[in-house]
Short mmCIF file of C-alpha atoms in Angstrom, two decimals:
data_model
loop_
_atom_site.label_atom_id
_atom_site.label_comp_id
_atom_site.label_asym_id
_atom_site.label_seq_id
_atom_site.Cartn_x
_atom_site.Cartn_y
_atom_site.Cartn_z
CA UNK A 12 34.56 16.64 -5.63
CA UNK A 13 32.38 16.56 -2.52
CA UNK A 14 30.96 19.98 -1.70
CA UNK A 15 31.90 21.51 1.63
CA UNK A 16 28.62 22.26 3.50
CA UNK A 17 30.10 25.56 4.70
CA UNK A 18 30.47 26.76 1.09
CA UNK A 19 26.73 27.33 0.56
CA UNK A 20 26.14 31.08 0.62
CA UNK A 21 23.13 33.35 0.31
CA UNK A 22 23.22 35.49 -2.85
CA UNK A 23 20.60 37.92 -4.17
CA UNK A 24 20.00 38.49 -7.88
CA UNK A 25 18.51 41.84 -6.89
CA UNK A 26 18.15 43.53 -3.48
CA UNK A 27 15.32 42.04 -1.38
CA UNK A 28 12.26 44.26 -0.98
CA UNK A 29 9.66 42.18 0.87
CA UNK A 30 9.96 40.23 4.10
CA UNK A 31 7.52 37.95 5.93
CA UNK A 32 7.68 38.31 9.72
CA UNK A 33 6.31 35.32 11.63
CA UNK A 34 5.69 35.79 15.35
CA UNK A 35 4.71 33.14 17.85
CA UNK A 36 1.06 33.73 18.78
CA UNK A 37 -0.04 34.37 22.39
CA UNK A 38 3.44 35.17 23.69
CA UNK A 39 3.57 38.59 25.37
CA UNK A 40 7.38 38.50 25.64
CA UNK A 41 7.66 38.73 21.83
CA UNK A 42 5.61 41.91 21.44
CA UNK A 43 8.51 44.32 22.02
CA UNK A 44 11.00 42.45 19.77
CA UNK A 45 8.29 42.22 17.08
CA UNK A 46 7.65 45.97 17.21
CA UNK A 47 11.36 46.85 17.20
CA UNK A 48 12.02 44.57 14.23
CA UNK A 49 9.09 45.90 12.19
CA UNK A 50 10.06 49.52 12.83
CA UNK A 51 13.62 48.74 11.75
CA UNK A 52 12.50 46.96 8.57
CA UNK A 53 9.98 49.58 7.46
CA UNK A 54 11.68 52.83 8.50
CA UNK A 55 15.39 51.99 8.25
CA UNK A 56 15.33 49.64 5.25
CA UNK A 57 12.09 50.61 3.44
CA UNK A 58 11.05 46.96 3.28
CA UNK A 59 7.52 45.76 2.52
CA UNK A 60 6.55 43.76 5.61
CA UNK A 61 4.01 40.91 5.44
CA UNK A 62 2.37 39.87 8.70
CA UNK A 63 -0.34 37.31 9.36
CA UNK A 64 -3.67 39.00 10.11
CA UNK A 65 -4.20 37.17 13.43
CA UNK A 66 -0.89 38.56 14.73
CA UNK A 67 -2.19 42.13 14.41
CA UNK A 68 -5.45 41.19 16.15
CA UNK A 69 -3.55 40.83 19.44
CA UNK A 70 -5.00 43.56 21.74
CA UNK A 71 -1.50 44.63 22.82
CA UNK A 72 -0.69 45.45 19.18
CA UNK A 73 -4.14 46.63 18.08
CA UNK A 74 -4.39 49.13 20.97
CA UNK A 75 -0.86 50.51 20.72
CA UNK A 76 -1.26 54.01 19.27
CA UNK A 77 2.50 54.52 18.85
CA UNK A 78 2.68 51.42 16.66
CA UNK A 79 -0.27 52.52 14.51
CA UNK A 80 1.70 54.32 11.74
CA UNK A 81 3.97 51.30 11.29
CA UNK A 82 1.04 48.88 11.30
CA UNK A 83 -0.67 50.77 8.45
CA UNK A 84 2.28 49.93 6.17
CA UNK A 85 1.90 46.16 6.68
CA UNK A 86 0.58 43.75 4.08
CA UNK A 87 -1.59 41.11 5.78
CA UNK A 88 -2.61 37.59 4.83
CA UNK A 89 -4.58 34.64 6.20
CA UNK A 90 -3.33 31.06 6.27
CA UNK A 91 -5.09 28.72 3.77
CA UNK A 92 -6.81 31.69 2.09
CA UNK A 93 -4.17 34.03 0.67
CA UNK A 94 -1.29 32.89 -1.55
CA UNK A 95 1.89 34.87 -0.82
CA UNK A 96 4.36 32.33 -2.23
CA UNK A 97 5.54 34.61 -5.06
CA UNK A 98 5.61 37.84 -3.07
CA UNK A 99 8.20 37.15 -0.33
CA UNK A 100 11.98 37.61 -0.69
CA UNK A 101 12.93 36.27 2.74
CA UNK A 102 11.37 35.29 6.08
CA UNK A 103 12.17 36.28 9.67
CA UNK A 104 10.86 34.03 12.47
CA UNK A 105 10.48 35.20 16.07
CA UNK A 106 9.87 32.29 18.44
CA UNK A 107 10.99 28.70 18.80
CA UNK A 108 11.42 25.79 16.41
CA UNK A 109 7.63 25.72 15.88
CA UNK A 110 7.75 29.05 14.03
CA UNK A 111 10.19 27.59 11.50
CA UNK A 112 7.92 24.56 10.98
CA UNK A 113 4.97 26.93 10.53
CA UNK A 114 6.92 28.99 7.98
CA UNK A 115 7.65 25.79 6.06
CA UNK A 116 3.94 24.87 5.97
CA UNK A 117 3.03 28.21 4.39
CA UNK A 118 5.14 27.45 1.30
CA UNK A 119 4.15 24.24 -0.44
CA UNK A 120 6.51 25.04 -3.32
CA UNK A 121 9.73 27.04 -3.34
CA UNK A 122 10.62 28.52 0.08
CA UNK A 123 12.38 31.89 0.56
CA UNK A 124 15.46 32.00 2.83
CA UNK A 125 14.51 31.89 6.53
CA UNK A 126 16.25 33.81 9.33
CA UNK A 127 15.15 32.40 12.70
CA UNK A 128 15.65 34.23 16.02
CA UNK A 129 15.79 32.17 19.21
CA UNK A 130 12.89 33.52 21.29
CA UNK A 131 11.22 30.23 22.25
CA UNK A 132 11.85 27.39 24.69
CA UNK A 133 14.27 25.06 22.84
CA UNK A 134 15.64 26.82 19.75
CA UNK A 135 17.51 23.96 18.05
CA UNK A 136 16.65 25.38 14.60
CA UNK A 137 16.86 29.07 15.55
CA UNK A 138 20.53 30.14 15.74
CA UNK A 139 20.16 33.94 16.00
CA UNK A 140 19.94 35.93 19.24
CA UNK A 141 17.85 39.09 19.14
CA UNK A 142 20.23 41.43 21.01
CA UNK A 143 22.11 42.51 17.84
CA UNK A 144 19.29 42.00 15.35
CA UNK A 145 20.00 45.20 13.38
CA UNK A 146 23.48 44.21 12.24
CA UNK A 147 22.45 40.60 11.63
CA UNK A 148 19.42 41.55 9.50
CA UNK A 149 21.57 44.03 7.57
CA UNK A 150 24.07 41.28 6.76
CA UNK A 151 21.27 39.09 5.39
CA UNK A 152 19.88 41.95 3.27
CA UNK A 153 23.39 42.51 1.90
CA UNK A 154 23.72 38.79 1.11
CA UNK A 155 26.53 38.16 3.59
CA UNK A 156 25.41 34.88 5.16
CA UNK A 157 25.84 31.10 4.99
CA UNK A 158 22.94 28.77 4.15
CA UNK A 159 21.91 25.24 4.94
CA UNK A 160 19.36 23.67 2.59
CA UNK A 161 17.07 21.66 4.87
CA UNK A 162 15.46 18.93 2.81
CA UNK A 163 11.70 18.41 3.10
CA UNK A 164 9.50 15.39 2.44
CA UNK A 165 6.92 15.38 -0.33
CA UNK A 166 3.98 13.40 1.02
CA UNK A 167 0.97 12.17 -0.95
CA UNK A 168 -2.00 10.69 0.90
CA UNK A 169 -4.43 8.69 -1.23
CA UNK A 170 -7.74 7.82 0.42
CA UNK A 171 -10.52 5.63 -0.83
CA UNK A 172 -13.48 7.94 -1.45
CA UNK A 173 -16.11 7.16 1.19
CA UNK A 174 -18.36 10.22 1.16
CA UNK A 175 -20.07 11.70 -1.83
CA UNK A 176 -18.74 15.22 -2.38
CA UNK A 177 -18.14 17.39 -5.44
CA UNK A 178 -15.67 20.23 -5.81
CA UNK A 179 -16.66 23.40 -7.66
CA UNK A 180 -14.20 26.32 -7.87
CA UNK A 181 -12.24 24.89 -4.95
CA UNK A 182 -15.27 24.73 -2.61
CA UNK A 183 -16.95 21.48 -1.60
CA UNK A 184 -20.69 20.96 -1.12
CA UNK A 185 -20.31 21.29 2.63
CA UNK A 186 -18.76 24.74 2.19
CA UNK A 187 -15.20 23.81 3.15
CA UNK A 188 -12.37 25.20 1.03
CA UNK A 189 -10.48 22.43 -0.74
CA UNK A 190 -6.78 23.25 -0.17
CA UNK A 191 -4.07 21.06 -1.79
CA UNK A 192 -6.82 18.61 -2.70
CA UNK A 193 -7.42 16.69 -5.90
CA UNK A 194 -10.35 14.43 -6.74
CA UNK A 195 -10.20 11.21 -8.72
CA UNK A 196 -12.95 8.70 -9.32
CA UNK A 197 -13.34 6.99 -5.97
CA UNK A 198 -10.14 8.55 -4.56
CA UNK A 199 -9.12 11.63 -2.61
CA UNK A 200 -5.52 12.83 -2.95
CA UNK A 201 -3.80 15.30 -0.60
CA UNK A 202 -0.21 16.54 -0.79
CA UNK A 203 2.00 18.07 1.91
CA UNK A 204 5.54 19.41 2.25
CA UNK A 205 7.03 18.28 5.57
CA UNK A 206 10.17 19.65 7.25
CA UNK A 207 10.51 17.39 10.31
CA UNK A 208 8.61 14.14 10.09
CA UNK A 209 5.59 12.09 9.08
CA UNK A 210 4.27 10.12 12.07
CA UNK A 211 1.99 7.10 11.65
CA UNK A 212 0.63 5.84 14.98
CA UNK A 213 -2.15 3.69 16.45
CA UNK A 214 -4.24 6.67 17.55
CA UNK A 215 -6.78 6.03 20.32
CA UNK A 216 -6.78 2.26 19.80
CA UNK A 217 -5.31 -0.05 22.45
CA UNK A 218 -4.10 -2.51 19.78
CA UNK A 219 -0.64 -2.40 18.22
CA UNK A 220 -0.38 -0.53 14.96
CA UNK A 221 0.14 -2.89 12.05
CA UNK A 222 1.39 -1.13 8.91
CA UNK A 223 3.37 -2.30 5.90
CA UNK A 224 6.34 -0.24 4.68
CA UNK A 225 7.30 -0.46 0.99
CA UNK A 226 10.51 0.94 -0.52
CA UNK A 227 10.43 1.56 -4.28
CA UNK A 228 7.53 -0.90 -4.53
CA UNK A 229 9.10 -3.69 -2.46
CA UNK A 230 7.78 -4.65 0.97
CA UNK A 231 10.68 -4.16 3.39
CA UNK A 232 8.96 -4.70 6.75
CA UNK A 233 5.77 -4.63 8.77
CA UNK A 234 5.71 -2.27 11.73
CA UNK A 235 4.02 -3.65 14.82
CA UNK A 236 4.16 -1.32 17.80
CA UNK A 237 3.02 2.20 18.58
CA UNK A 238 3.87 3.42 15.08
CA UNK A 239 6.65 4.64 12.81
CA UNK A 240 8.41 7.97 12.19
CA UNK A 241 9.66 8.91 8.71
CA UNK A 242 11.89 11.95 9.12
CA UNK A 243 14.26 14.26 7.31
CA UNK A 244 17.77 14.87 8.68
CA UNK A 245 16.35 18.06 10.24
CA UNK A 246 13.66 15.94 11.93
CA UNK A 247 16.20 13.37 13.12
CA UNK A 248 16.94 15.57 16.15
CA UNK A 249 13.25 15.90 17.04
CA UNK A 250 10.77 13.04 17.64
CA UNK A 251 13.10 10.49 15.99
CA UNK A 252 15.95 11.20 18.44
CA UNK A 253 13.51 10.87 21.34
CA UNK A 254 12.52 7.45 19.95
CA UNK A 255 16.14 6.28 19.86
CA UNK A 256 17.33 7.25 16.38
CA UNK A 257 20.70 8.66 15.40
CA UNK A 258 21.09 12.38 14.71
CA UNK A 259 21.85 13.29 11.08
CA UNK A 260 23.38 16.56 9.91
CA UNK A 261 20.91 18.44 7.64
CA UNK A 262 23.37 18.41 4.71
CA UNK A 263 23.22 14.60 4.50
CA UNK A 264 20.79 13.49 1.74
CA UNK A 265 18.76 10.82 3.54
CA UNK A 266 15.42 9.69 4.94
CA UNK A 267 15.25 8.08 8.38
CA UNK A 268 12.75 5.37 9.36
CA UNK A 269 12.30 4.99 13.13
CA UNK A 270 9.87 2.64 14.87
CA UNK A 271 7.95 3.89 17.92
CA UNK A 272 8.11 1.29 20.73
CA UNK A 273 8.34 -1.68 18.31
CA UNK A 274 7.16 -5.14 19.37
CA UNK A 275 10.57 -6.50 18.37
CA UNK A 276 13.91 -5.96 20.10
CA UNK A 277 15.81 -6.16 16.79
CA UNK A 278 13.88 -3.39 15.01
CA UNK A 279 16.51 -0.64 14.87
CA UNK A 280 16.12 2.74 13.10
CA UNK A 281 17.46 2.76 9.53
CA UNK A 282 18.65 5.45 7.11
CA UNK A 283 17.80 5.15 3.40
CA UNK A 284 18.90 7.27 0.40
CA UNK A 285 17.02 10.51 -0.21
CA UNK A 286 15.85 9.49 -3.69
CA UNK A 287 13.77 6.44 -2.72
CA UNK A 288 9.98 6.41 -2.50
CA UNK A 289 8.40 4.98 0.62
CA UNK A 290 4.81 3.84 0.79
CA UNK A 291 2.98 3.06 4.04
CA UNK A 292 -0.32 1.17 4.15
CA UNK A 293 -2.38 -0.66 6.74
CA UNK A 294 -1.58 -4.37 6.75
CA UNK A 295 -4.46 -6.47 5.38
CA UNK A 296 -4.87 -8.21 8.76
CA UNK A 297 -4.58 -5.02 10.88
CA UNK A 298 -7.06 -5.00 13.75
CA UNK A 299 -7.50 -1.23 13.76
CA UNK A 300 -6.96 1.87 11.64
CA UNK A 301 -3.91 4.12 11.92
CA UNK A 302 -3.50 7.87 12.25
CA UNK A 303 -1.01 10.13 10.49
CA UNK A 304 0.25 13.67 11.14
CA UNK A 305 2.65 15.94 9.26
CA UNK A 306 4.99 18.03 11.42
CA UNK A 307 2.38 17.56 14.16
CA UNK A 308 -0.45 19.03 12.05
CA UNK A 309 -3.25 17.91 9.69
CA UNK A 310 -3.83 14.75 11.76
CA UNK A 311 -6.15 12.27 10.02
CA UNK A 312 -7.21 8.63 10.03
CA UNK A 313 -5.81 6.04 7.62
CA UNK A 314 -8.09 3.11 6.77
CA UNK A 315 -7.71 -0.07 4.73
CA UNK A 316 -7.02 0.79 1.09
CA UNK A 317 -5.50 4.19 1.92
CA UNK A 318 -1.80 4.87 1.28
CA UNK A 319 0.90 7.37 2.26
CA UNK A 320 3.69 7.95 -0.30
CA UNK A 321 6.83 9.74 0.89
CA UNK A 322 9.92 10.93 -0.96
CA UNK A 323 12.40 13.79 -0.74
CA UNK A 324 10.94 17.04 -2.02
CA UNK A 325 12.65 19.14 -4.68
CA UNK A 326 11.77 22.22 -2.58
CA UNK A 327 14.12 22.42 0.44
CA UNK A 328 13.94 25.10 3.13
CA UNK A 329 16.95 27.46 2.91
CA UNK A 330 17.86 28.22 6.53
CA UNK A 331 20.23 31.15 7.13
CA UNK A 332 23.14 30.23 9.42
CA UNK A 333 24.61 32.25 12.26
CA UNK A 334 28.14 31.04 11.39
CA UNK A 335 28.06 28.01 9.07
CA UNK A 336 26.08 24.73 8.81
CA UNK A 337 28.59 22.59 10.73
CA UNK A 338 29.32 25.04 13.58
CA UNK A 339 25.63 25.91 14.05
CA UNK A 340 24.59 22.24 14.23
CA UNK A 341 27.15 21.25 16.85
CA UNK A 342 26.39 24.41 18.81
CA UNK A 343 22.72 23.40 18.89
CA UNK A 344 23.61 19.86 19.97
CA UNK A 345 25.65 21.22 22.86
CA UNK A 346 23.40 24.09 23.96
CA UNK A 347 19.91 22.62 23.37
CA UNK A 348 20.31 18.84 23.69
CA UNK A 349 23.39 18.85 25.99
CA UNK A 350 24.93 16.22 23.73
CA UNK A 351 27.72 14.26 25.48
CA UNK A 352 27.79 16.64 28.43
CA UNK A 353 29.35 15.03 31.51
CA UNK A 354 31.71 15.79 34.34
CA UNK A 355 35.29 15.31 33.17
CA UNK A 356 37.37 12.49 34.57
CA UNK A 357 40.10 13.54 36.99
CA UNK A 358 43.67 13.07 35.87
CA UNK A 359 46.26 11.24 37.95
CA UNK A 360 48.02 13.48 40.44
CA UNK A 361 51.77 13.52 39.76
CA UNK A 362 53.68 12.88 42.99
CA UNK A 363 56.60 15.17 43.42
CA UNK A 364 59.87 13.40 43.79
CA UNK A 365 61.49 13.87 47.15
#
């Protein structure tokens, strides 16, 4: 029996008590919705609200005396310093698609359900409008909502150790905090959870990128061009679609490999099963290094001997639907990407018989 995507529902083992509110930074238009939402959560629902510390440092919020009593009830945290992964029941995002990607990056393990309000520029991943937020938030708290489990990529970057550095209590000699970092003899290993895509490109070099792509240990191709995109189905409608790839519904278990401006007319994007492990390395005869980024962040250089291993993560992002996974996706295609929008063809005029 193949499961109907619309059958995935949000259920609570016990009523949710804590909520993380993520607001797009430096956007004055979100201040009023943010305040209204926080007042509703704290005063009407007695929720414990977590807010990032830099959000409350906005002068418009810090200097608002009327908002002061509500602000005192907040729990604050700082990215890369405070671990809140076991303290959040669900997440509310105010902004565009970038806020959902940011929410994903905060949880490198299990992710709480995410409710995303469309208050940004595109909003492909944010199905909720803010006008009726009270009733919509209440439905989520009561567990009356559909879910789509957006698969993420588990990425491991292994670098040849080139600088002498020791780690003591998570802090390196140079004083930098070592987050998601392991040390082996002669190697440096970093791990990331990625919602949209891993992008390997040629960086500032004028030469073509030249990287080898392995699938379950077998060399499948060498990418010569501007680079390659390895994306989830969620990421298929982002950079991959702009580079000519097909769009995949987020319920499809798959990984998409899309070349960026390949130096070969026959290099088409391909879709591989979600369970495979991809490995990307510089080709031995590559003229230059490559650069890699993860959902547009943590950009770093990849040199000879380094490797990037990618597979489907066992920690998806549960995204709360406005209606259901199928309806929401096609609505986003029509409203945000204007998929197959064209002027209709005129029908033949029927001549009246004399």
